[in-house]
Amino acid sequence: MIFWEDEVAHFYHQIQSGTVRVYNINDEGREFTQGIFSDGNSFGEPPLFSQDTYAASAIAMTDAVIYKLNIEGFQRLLKEYPEVQHGFNVLFAKRLYDKACMAREIINSPESRILAFLKKTKHAATKEEGLFRIPYTRQEIANSTGLRVETVIRTLKRMVKENKVEVKGHKLFY
Amino acid sequence: MIFWEDEVAHFYHQIQSGTVRVYNINDEGREFTQGIFSDGNSFGEPPLFSQDTYAASAIAMTDAVIYKLNIEGFQRLLKEYPEVQHGFNVLFAKRLYDKACMAREIINSPESRILAFLKKTKHAATKEEGLFRIPYTRQEIANSTGLRVETVIRTLKRMVKENKVEVKGHKLFY
DNA sequence: CGAGTGATTGACTGCGTTCAACCGACGTGG
DNA sequence: CCACGTCGGTTGAACGCAGTCAATCACTCG
């Protein structure tokens, strides 16, 4: 665990190597994935600006090396380098865009929600034979879309039949 | 209409007076409200930073006076006033926090989703006799939570019975 | 080969949606 | 002053889709 929901933020985190999942868990043990971050990404920065507590928890999914910078150092950095400041504006703007795209899917079908997730995710995926290999499990797609594994599986199956995605040996391509 | 989903952003918008709804509409005509903004608020700024198109449309819900600053002027402003730049960082951080709080509710019950909306919304509401008067219609709560009006009404009714909210003459208090 | 993890399937259930009315408050115009 | 139109709120009945539960399959790795 890297930090917990509702905790006060003391550090800026940036991944050197490894993968980190930022997520919520409710009373019934059901999980929702807010985001997955890997090499080079930072995560959990908003509270460093807004004085909110963390809206979610963070956990390393793999062995990982993560740089931590305390909040004072982080604020000094922002002050001294306006271009870093601007960089966070751009980063946050992109995040808000992604969140808005996912949020609006709440009123759409499982297929539409999965497609929105694949679309958002594909630029992070590696390309193989003109298609993007989706590096996530069905469970992870379910956690990210708010659906159930079974629903994801059944929906993907229909989508394969309709040539909207491809599956080769359980591996998903888009 | 102030701007449309998928359009390129040319202006920074700030409300002098009036109320603006930023929303999506799907093929079946169902609407999802991304946010409601009023006096003093700005809206639709992320694409000015991230070069994305608008993720949603904006419409004035009331007569309104809105300042518009073209993107070149906006960028000059940011460059010349680092504290404005920082102001947007804080604003975006708060927005991300709110979006994360709403997003995680996707795995929760209607009651929980409505409560999350009320909680987020209450600091914008006016206080009356120790309670916050929620200035939104049931339809607007439905649009903001991804539920249906009927579900909102029935859930609120149960919540009244359990003393989680109050209703006086159709008006909702929290 | 066996254990473990992720994927898959089928049967059943229930909750939120859908549909179709009706209610109630308010404002306007004759 | 009342009739009427409008808009938001409310209710009941029926439906259907995603969720739930339980079992099995498939692949990987030690």
CSV table of C-alpha atoms (C1' of nucleotides) in Angstrom, one decimal:
chain,number,residue,atom,x,y,z
A,1,MET,CA,0.0,0.0,0.0
A,2,ILE,CA,1.3,3.5,-0.9
A,3,PHE,CA,-1.5,5.6,0.6
A,4,TRP,CA,-5.0,5.2,1.9
A,5,GLU,CA,-8.3,6.9,1.1
A,6,ASP,CA,-9.1,9.8,3.5
A,7,GLU,CA,-5.5,10.1,4.5
A,8,VAL,CA,-3.7,13.5,4.4
A,9,ALA,CA,-1.2,13.9,1.5
A,10,HIS,CA,2.4,14.4,2.5
A,11,PHE,CA,4.3,13.4,-0.6
A,12,TYR,CA,4.4,13.7,-4.4
A,13,HIS,CA,4.7,10.2,-6.0
A,14,GLN,CA,6.3,9.4,-9.3
A,15,ILE,CA,6.9,5.9,-10.7
A,16,GLN,CA,10.4,4.9,-11.8
A,17,SER,CA,9.3,1.4,-12.7
A,18,GLY,CA,6.3,-0.7,-11.9
A,19,THR,CA,2.5,-0.4,-11.9
A,20,VAL,CA,0.2,1.3,-9.4
A,21,ARG,CA,-3.5,1.0,-9.0
A,22,VAL,CA,-5.5,3.8,-7.5
A,23,TYR,CA,-8.9,2.5,-6.3
A,24,ASN,CA,-11.8,2.5,-3.9
A,25,ILE,CA,-13.4,-0.3,-2.0
A,26,ASN,CA,-16.9,-0.2,-0.6
A,27,ASP,CA,-18.5,-1.9,2.4
A,28,GLU,CA,-19.4,-5.0,0.4
A,29,GLY,CA,-15.8,-5.4,-0.7
A,30,ARG,CA,-16.5,-4.3,-4.2
A,31,GLU,CA,-13.7,-2.4,-5.9
A,32,PHE,CA,-13.6,0.5,-8.3
A,33,THR,CA,-10.4,1.5,-10.1
A,34,GLN,CA,-9.9,5.2,-10.5
A,35,GLY,CA,-6.7,4.8,-12.5
A,36,ILE,CA,-3.7,2.6,-13.3
A,37,PHE,CA,-0.3,4.2,-13.6
A,38,SER,CA,3.1,3.0,-14.6
A,39,ASP,CA,6.7,3.9,-15.6
A,40,GLY,CA,7.1,7.7,-15.6
A,41,ASN,CA,3.7,8.6,-14.4
A,42,SER,CA,2.9,10.5,-11.2
A,43,PHE,CA,-0.2,9.8,-9.2
A,44,GLY,CA,-2.1,11.1,-6.2
A,45,GLU,CA,-1.1,14.7,-6.8
A,46,PRO,CA,-4.4,16.6,-6.6
A,47,PRO,CA,-4.6,16.7,-2.8
A,48,LEU,CA,-1.2,18.4,-2.8
A,49,PHE,CA,-2.9,21.3,-4.5
A,50,SER,CA,-6.4,21.3,-3.0
A,51,GLN,CA,-5.8,20.3,0.6
A,52,ASP,CA,-8.4,17.5,0.3
A,53,THR,CA,-7.6,14.1,1.7
A,54,TYR,CA,-7.0,11.3,-0.7
A,55,ALA,CA,-10.2,10.3,-2.6
A,56,ALA,CA,-8.8,6.8,-3.1
A,57,SER,CA,-6.1,4.3,-2.0
A,58,ALA,CA,-3.0,3.4,-4.0
A,59,ILE,CA,-1.4,0.0,-4.1
A,60,ALA,CA,1.6,-1.3,-6.1
A,61,MET,CA,0.4,-4.1,-8.4
A,62,THR,CA,3.9,-5.2,-9.2
A,63,ASP,CA,7.3,-4.7,-7.6
A,64,ALA,CA,7.9,-1.0,-8.1
A,65,VAL,CA,10.4,1.8,-7.5
A,66,ILE,CA,8.7,5.1,-6.7
A,67,TYR,CA,10.2,8.5,-6.0
A,68,LYS,CA,8.7,10.4,-3.1
A,69,LEU,CA,9.1,14.2,-2.7
A,70,ASN,CA,7.7,15.8,0.4
A,71,ILE,CA,5.1,18.5,0.0
A,72,GLU,CA,7.4,21.3,1.0
A,73,GLY,CA,9.9,20.3,-1.7
A,74,PHE,CA,7.1,19.9,-4.2
A,75,GLN,CA,5.7,23.3,-3.6
A,76,ARG,CA,9.2,24.8,-3.8
A,77,LEU,CA,9.6,23.0,-7.1
A,78,LEU,CA,6.4,24.5,-8.5
A,79,LYS,CA,7.3,28.0,-7.4
A,80,GLU,CA,10.8,27.8,-9.0
A,81,TYR,CA,9.8,26.2,-12.2
A,82,PRO,CA,6.7,27.8,-13.8
A,83,GLU,CA,6.9,25.3,-16.7
A,84,VAL,CA,6.4,22.4,-14.2
A,85,GLN,CA,3.4,24.3,-12.8
A,86,HIS,CA,2.1,24.5,-16.3
A,87,GLY,CA,2.8,20.9,-16.9
A,88,PHE,CA,0.5,19.9,-14.0
A,89,ASN,CA,-2.2,22.1,-15.5
A,90,VAL,CA,-2.0,20.2,-18.7
A,91,LEU,CA,-1.9,16.9,-16.9
A,92,PHE,CA,-4.9,17.7,-14.8
A,93,ALA,CA,-6.8,19.0,-17.8
A,94,LYS,CA,-6.2,15.6,-19.6
A,95,ARG,CA,-7.3,13.7,-16.5
A,96,LEU,CA,-10.5,15.8,-16.2
A,97,TYR,CA,-11.2,15.0,-19.8
A,98,ASP,CA,-10.8,11.3,-19.3
A,99,LYS,CA,-12.9,11.4,-16.1
A,100,ALA,CA,-15.6,13.3,-17.9
A,101,CYS,CA,-15.6,10.7,-20.8
A,102,MET,CA,-15.9,7.9,-18.3
A,103,ALA,CA,-18.5,9.6,-16.2
A,104,ARG,CA,-20.9,10.3,-19.1
A,105,GLU,CA,-20.9,6.6,-19.9
A,106,ILE,CA,-22.9,6.0,-16.7
A,107,ILE,CA,-26.0,6.4,-18.7
A,108,ASN,CA,-24.9,4.1,-21.5
A,109,SER,CA,-24.9,0.3,-22.1
A,110,PRO,CA,-22.2,-2.0,-20.9
A,111,GLU,CA,-20.9,-2.2,-24.5
A,112,SER,CA,-20.6,1.6,-24.7
A,113,ARG,CA,-18.9,1.7,-21.3
A,114,ILE,CA,-16.4,-0.9,-22.2
A,115,LEU,CA,-15.7,0.8,-25.5
A,116,ALA,CA,-15.0,4.1,-23.7
A,117,PHE,CA,-12.6,2.3,-21.4
A,118,LEU,CA,-10.8,0.6,-24.4
A,119,LYS,CA,-10.6,3.9,-26.2
A,120,LYS,CA,-9.1,5.7,-23.2
A,121,THR,CA,-6.8,2.8,-22.6
A,122,LYS,CA,-5.5,2.1,-26.0
A,123,HIS,CA,-3.0,4.9,-26.3
A,124,ALA,CA,-1.3,3.2,-23.3
A,125,ALA,CA,-1.4,-0.2,-25.0
A,126,THR,CA,1.2,-1.7,-27.3
A,127,LYS,CA,0.3,-2.2,-30.9
A,128,GLU,CA,0.5,-5.6,-32.5
A,129,GLU,CA,-0.5,-6.2,-36.1
A,130,GLY,CA,-2.5,-3.0,-36.3
A,131,LEU,CA,-4.5,-3.7,-33.2
A,132,PHE,CA,-3.9,-2.6,-29.6
A,133,ARG,CA,-3.3,-5.4,-27.1
A,134,ILE,CA,-5.3,-4.6,-24.1
A,135,PRO,CA,-3.1,-5.4,-21.1
A,136,TYR,CA,-5.9,-5.7,-18.6
A,137,THR,CA,-7.8,-8.7,-17.2
A,138,ARG,CA,-11.6,-8.9,-17.5
A,139,GLN,CA,-11.8,-8.3,-13.8
A,140,GLU,CA,-9.8,-5.1,-14.2
A,141,ILE,CA,-12.1,-3.9,-17.0
A,142,ALA,CA,-15.0,-4.6,-14.7
A,143,ASN,CA,-13.5,-2.7,-11.9
A,144,SER,CA,-12.7,0.3,-14.1
A,145,THR,CA,-16.2,0.4,-15.7
A,146,GLY,CA,-18.3,-0.5,-12.6
A,147,LEU,CA,-19.6,-3.6,-14.3
A,148,ARG,CA,-19.3,-7.2,-13.2
A,149,VAL,CA,-16.8,-9.7,-14.6
A,150,GLU,CA,-19.5,-11.9,-16.1
A,151,THR,CA,-21.1,-8.9,-17.7
A,152,VAL,CA,-17.8,-7.8,-19.2
A,153,ILE,CA,-17.1,-11.4,-20.5
A,154,ARG,CA,-20.6,-11.7,-22.0
A,155,THR,CA,-20.5,-8.3,-23.6
A,156,LEU,CA,-17.0,-8.8,-25.0
A,157,LYS,CA,-18.2,-12.1,-26.5
A,158,ARG,CA,-21.0,-10.3,-28.3
A,159,MET,CA,-18.6,-7.6,-29.5
A,160,VAL,CA,-16.3,-10.2,-30.9
A,161,LYS,CA,-19.2,-11.7,-32.9
A,162,GLU,CA,-19.9,-8.1,-34.2
A,163,ASN,CA,-16.3,-7.5,-35.1
A,164,LYS,CA,-15.9,-4.7,-32.6
A,165,VAL,CA,-13.0,-6.3,-30.8
A,166,GLU,CA,-10.8,-9.4,-31.3
A,167,VAL,CA,-9.9,-12.1,-28.9
A,168,LYS,CA,-7.0,-14.5,-29.6
A,169,GLY,CA,-6.3,-17.1,-26.9
A,170,HIS,CA,-8.2,-15.1,-24.2
A,171,LYS,CA,-6.1,-12.0,-25.1
A,172,LEU,CA,-8.1,-8.9,-26.0
A,173,PHE,CA,-7.3,-6.7,-29.0
A,174,TYR,CA,-8.9,-3.4,-30.0
B,1,MET,CA,-26.0,27.0,-26.2
B,2,ILE,CA,-22.5,28.2,-25.2
B,3,PHE,CA,-20.4,25.4,-26.7
B,4,TRP,CA,-20.9,21.9,-28.0
B,5,GLU,CA,-19.4,18.5,-27.3
B,6,ASP,CA,-16.5,17.7,-29.6
B,7,GLU,CA,-16.0,21.3,-30.6
B,8,VAL,CA,-12.6,22.9,-30.5
B,9,ALA,CA,-12.2,25.4,-27.6
B,10,HIS,CA,-11.5,29.0,-28.5
B,11,PHE,CA,-12.5,30.9,-25.4
B,12,TYR,CA,-12.2,31.0,-21.7
B,13,HIS,CA,-15.6,31.4,-20.1
B,14,GLN,CA,-16.5,33.0,-16.8
B,15,ILE,CA,-19.9,33.7,-15.4
B,16,GLN,CA,-20.8,37.2,-14.3
B,17,SER,CA,-24.3,36.2,-13.4
B,18,GLY,CA,-26.6,33.3,-14.3
B,19,THR,CA,-26.4,29.5,-14.2
B,20,VAL,CA,-24.8,27.2,-16.7
B,21,ARG,CA,-25.2,23.4,-17.1
B,22,VAL,CA,-22.4,21.3,-18.7
B,23,TYR,CA,-23.9,18.1,-19.9
B,24,ASN,CA,-23.9,15.1,-22.3
B,25,ILE,CA,-26.8,13.7,-24.2
B,26,ASN,CA,-26.8,10.2,-25.7
B,27,ASP,CA,-28.5,8.6,-28.7
B,28,GLU,CA,-31.6,7.8,-26.7
B,29,GLY,CA,-31.9,11.4,-25.6
B,30,ARG,CA,-30.8,10.6,-22.1
B,31,GLU,CA,-28.8,13.4,-20.4
B,32,PHE,CA,-26.0,13.3,-18.0
B,33,THR,CA,-25.0,16.5,-16.1
B,34,GLN,CA,-21.2,16.9,-15.7
B,35,GLY,CA,-21.5,20.1,-13.7
B,36,ILE,CA,-23.6,23.2,-12.9
B,37,PHE,CA,-21.9,26.5,-12.6
B,38,SER,CA,-23.0,30.0,-11.5
B,39,ASP,CA,-21.9,33.5,-10.5
B,40,GLY,CA,-18.2,33.8,-10.4
B,41,ASN,CA,-17.4,30.3,-11.7
B,42,SER,CA,-15.5,29.5,-14.8
B,43,PHE,CA,-16.2,26.4,-16.9
B,44,GLY,CA,-15.0,24.5,-19.9
B,45,GLU,CA,-11.4,25.4,-19.3
B,46,PRO,CA,-9.6,22.0,-19.5
B,47,PRO,CA,-9.5,21.9,-23.3
B,48,LEU,CA,-7.7,25.2,-23.3
B,49,PHE,CA,-4.8,23.4,-21.6
B,50,SER,CA,-5.0,19.9,-23.1
B,51,GLN,CA,-5.9,20.6,-26.7
B,52,ASP,CA,-8.7,18.1,-26.4
B,53,THR,CA,-12.1,19.0,-27.8
B,54,TYR,CA,-15.0,19.6,-25.4
B,55,ALA,CA,-16.1,16.5,-23.6
B,56,ALA,CA,-19.6,18.0,-23.1
B,57,SER,CA,-21.9,20.7,-24.1
B,58,ALA,CA,-22.7,23.9,-22.2
B,59,ILE,CA,-26.0,25.7,-22.0
B,60,ALA,CA,-27.3,28.6,-20.0
B,61,MET,CA,-30.2,27.5,-17.7
B,62,THR,CA,-31.1,31.1,-17.0
B,63,ASP,CA,-30.5,34.5,-18.5
B,64,ALA,CA,-26.8,34.9,-18.0
B,65,VAL,CA,-23.9,37.3,-18.5
B,66,ILE,CA,-20.7,35.5,-19.4
B,67,TYR,CA,-17.2,36.9,-20.0
B,68,LYS,CA,-15.3,35.4,-22.9
B,69,LEU,CA,-11.6,35.6,-23.3
B,70,ASN,CA,-10.0,34.2,-26.4
B,71,ILE,CA,-7.4,31.5,-26.0
B,72,GLU,CA,-4.4,33.7,-27.0
B,73,GLY,CA,-5.4,36.2,-24.3
B,74,PHE,CA,-5.9,33.4,-21.8
B,75,GLN,CA,-2.5,32.0,-22.4
B,76,ARG,CA,-0.9,35.4,-22.1
B,77,LEU,CA,-2.7,35.9,-18.9
B,78,LEU,CA,-1.4,32.5,-17.5
B,79,LYS,CA,2.1,33.4,-18.5
B,80,GLU,CA,2.1,36.8,-17.0
B,81,TYR,CA,0.4,35.8,-13.7
B,82,PRO,CA,1.9,32.7,-12.2
B,83,GLU,CA,-0.6,33.0,-9.3
B,84,VAL,CA,-3.5,32.6,-11.8
B,85,GLN,CA,-1.7,29.6,-13.2
B,86,HIS,CA,-1.5,28.2,-9.7
B,87,GLY,CA,-5.2,29.1,-9.2
B,88,PHE,CA,-6.1,26.8,-12.0
B,89,ASN,CA,-4.1,24.0,-10.5
B,90,VAL,CA,-6.0,24.2,-7.3
B,91,LEU,CA,-9.3,24.5,-9.1
B,92,PHE,CA,-8.6,21.4,-11.3
B,93,ALA,CA,-7.4,19.5,-8.3
B,94,LYS,CA,-10.7,20.2,-6.5
B,95,ARG,CA,-12.6,19.2,-9.7
B,96,LEU,CA,-10.7,15.9,-9.9
B,97,TYR,CA,-11.5,15.2,-6.3
B,98,ASP,CA,-15.2,15.8,-6.9
B,99,LYS,CA,-15.2,13.7,-10.0
B,100,ALA,CA,-13.4,10.9,-8.2
B,101,CYS,CA,-15.9,11.0,-5.4
B,102,MET,CA,-18.8,10.7,-7.9
B,103,ALA,CA,-17.1,8.1,-10.0
B,104,ARG,CA,-16.5,5.7,-7.1
B,105,GLU,CA,-20.3,5.8,-6.4
B,106,ILE,CA,-20.9,3.8,-9.6
B,107,ILE,CA,-20.5,0.6,-7.6
B,108,ASN,CA,-22.9,1.8,-4.8
B,109,SER,CA,-26.6,1.9,-4.2
B,110,PRO,CA,-28.9,4.7,-5.4
B,111,GLU,CA,-29.0,6.0,-1.9
B,112,SER,CA,-25.3,6.2,-1.6
B,113,ARG,CA,-25.0,7.9,-5.0
B,114,ILE,CA,-27.6,10.5,-4.1
B,115,LEU,CA,-25.9,11.2,-0.7
B,116,ALA,CA,-22.6,11.7,-2.5
B,117,PHE,CA,-24.3,14.2,-4.8
B,118,LEU,CA,-25.9,16.0,-1.9
B,119,LYS,CA,-22.6,16.1,0.0
B,120,LYS,CA,-20.8,17.6,-3.0
B,121,THR,CA,-23.5,20.0,-3.6
B,122,LYS,CA,-24.3,21.3,-0.2
B,123,HIS,CA,-21.5,23.8,0.1
B,124,ALA,CA,-23.1,25.5,-2.8
B,125,ALA,CA,-26.5,25.5,-1.2
B,126,THR,CA,-27.9,28.1,1.1
B,127,LYS,CA,-28.4,27.2,4.7
B,128,GLU,CA,-31.8,27.4,6.3
B,129,GLU,CA,-32.5,26.5,9.9
B,130,GLY,CA,-29.3,24.4,10.1
B,131,LEU,CA,-30.1,22.5,7.0
B,132,PHE,CA,-29.0,23.0,3.4
B,133,ARG,CA,-31.7,23.7,0.9
B,134,ILE,CA,-30.9,21.7,-2.2
B,135,PRO,CA,-31.7,24.0,-5.1
B,136,TYR,CA,-32.1,21.2,-7.7
B,137,THR,CA,-35.1,19.4,-9.1
B,138,ARG,CA,-35.4,15.6,-8.8
B,139,GLN,CA,-34.8,15.4,-12.5
B,140,GLU,CA,-31.5,17.3,-12.1
B,141,ILE,CA,-30.4,15.0,-9.3
B,142,ALA,CA,-31.2,12.1,-11.6
B,143,ASN,CA,-29.2,13.6,-14.4
B,144,SER,CA,-26.3,14.2,-12.1
B,145,THR,CA,-26.3,10.7,-10.6
B,146,GLY,CA,-27.1,8.6,-13.7
B,147,LEU,CA,-30.4,7.4,-12.0
B,148,ARG,CA,-34.0,7.9,-13.2
B,149,VAL,CA,-36.3,10.5,-11.7
B,150,GLU,CA,-38.6,7.8,-10.3
B,151,THR,CA,-35.7,6.1,-8.6
B,152,VAL,CA,-34.6,9.4,-7.1
B,153,ILE,CA,-38.1,10.1,-5.8
B,154,ARG,CA,-38.5,6.6,-4.3
B,155,THR,CA,-35.1,6.6,-2.8
B,156,LEU,CA,-35.5,10.1,-1.3
B,157,LYS,CA,-38.8,9.0,0.2
B,158,ARG,CA,-37.2,6.1,2.0
B,159,MET,CA,-34.4,8.5,3.1
B,160,VAL,CA,-37.0,10.8,4.6
B,161,LYS,CA,-38.5,8.0,6.5
B,162,GLU,CA,-35.0,7.1,7.9
B,163,ASN,CA,-34.3,10.8,8.7
B,164,LYS,CA,-31.4,11.1,6.3
B,165,VAL,CA,-32.9,14.0,4.5
B,166,GLU,CA,-35.9,16.3,5.0
B,167,VAL,CA,-38.6,17.3,2.6
B,168,LYS,CA,-40.9,20.3,3.3
B,169,GLY,CA,-43.5,21.0,0.6
B,170,HIS,CA,-41.5,19.2,-2.1
B,171,LYS,CA,-38.4,21.1,-1.2
B,172,LEU,CA,-35.4,19.0,-0.3
B,173,PHE,CA,-33.2,19.7,2.7
B,174,TYR,CA,-30.0,18.0,3.8
C,1,DC,C1',1.7,-33.1,-12.4
C,2,DG,C1',-0.7,-30.0,-9.2
C,3,DA,C1',-1.8,-25.5,-7.6
C,4,DG,C1',-3.3,-21.1,-8.7
C,5,DT,C1',-5.2,-17.5,-11.3
C,6,DG,C1',-8.1,-15.8,-14.7
C,7,DA,C1',-11.9,-16.9,-18.0
C,8,DT,C1',-16.3,-18.9,-19.0
C,9,DT,C1',-20.9,-20.7,-18.6
C,10,DG,C1',-25.7,-21.5,-17.1
C,11,DA,C1',-29.6,-20.7,-14.1
C,12,DC,C1',-31.9,-17.7,-11.4
C,13,DT,C1',-33.0,-13.3,-9.1
C,14,DG,C1',-34.0,-8.7,-8.1
C,15,DC,C1',-33.5,-4.0,-8.5
C,16,DG,C1',-33.8,0.0,-11.2
C,17,DT,C1',-36.1,1.1,-15.3
C,18,DT,C1',-39.9,1.7,-18.2
C,19,DC,C1',-44.5,3.1,-19.2
C,20,DA,C1',-48.5,5.3,-18.2
C,21,DA,C1',-51.2,7.8,-15.4
C,22,DC,C1',-52.3,11.3,-12.1
C,23,DC,C1',-51.3,15.0,-8.6
C,24,DG,C1',-50.2,19.7,-7.0
C,25,DA,C1',-48.5,24.3,-7.1
C,26,DC,C1',-47.9,28.3,-9.6
C,27,DG,C1',-48.6,31.9,-13.0
C,28,DT,C1',-51.1,34.0,-16.8
C,29,DG,C1',-54.8,35.9,-19.3
C,30,DG,C1',-59.6,36.6,-20.3
D,1,DC,C1',-61.4,35.5,-9.9
D,2,DC,C1',-61.4,31.4,-12.1
D,3,DA,C1',-59.9,28.4,-16.1
D,4,DC,C1',-56.3,26.6,-18.0
D,5,DG,C1',-51.5,25.4,-19.2
D,6,DT,C1',-47.2,24.1,-17.6
D,7,DC,C1',-43.8,22.0,-15.0
D,8,DG,C1',-42.2,19.3,-11.4
D,9,DG,C1',-43.4,15.7,-8.4
D,10,DT,C1',-45.6,11.1,-7.4
D,11,DT,C1',-47.5,6.5,-7.8
D,12,DG,C1',-48.3,1.7,-9.4
D,13,DA,C1',-47.6,-2.3,-12.4
D,14,DA,C1',-44.8,-4.9,-15.3
D,15,DC,C1',-40.4,-5.8,-17.4
D,16,DG,C1',-35.8,-6.9,-18.5
D,17,DC,C1',-31.1,-6.6,-18.1
D,18,DA,C1',-27.1,-6.8,-15.3
D,19,DG,C1',-26.1,-8.9,-11.1
D,20,DT,C1',-25.6,-13.1,-8.3
D,21,DC,C1',-24.3,-17.7,-7.3
D,22,DA,C1',-22.0,-21.8,-8.2
D,23,DA,C1',-19.6,-24.7,-11.0
D,24,DT,C1',-16.3,-25.7,-14.6
D,25,DC,C1',-12.6,-24.7,-18.0
D,26,DA,C1',-8.0,-23.0,-19.6
D,27,DC,C1',-3.6,-21.6,-19.2
D,28,DT,C1',0.8,-20.8,-16.7
D,29,DC,C1',4.3,-21.7,-13.7
D,30,DG,C1',7.1,-24.2,-10.2
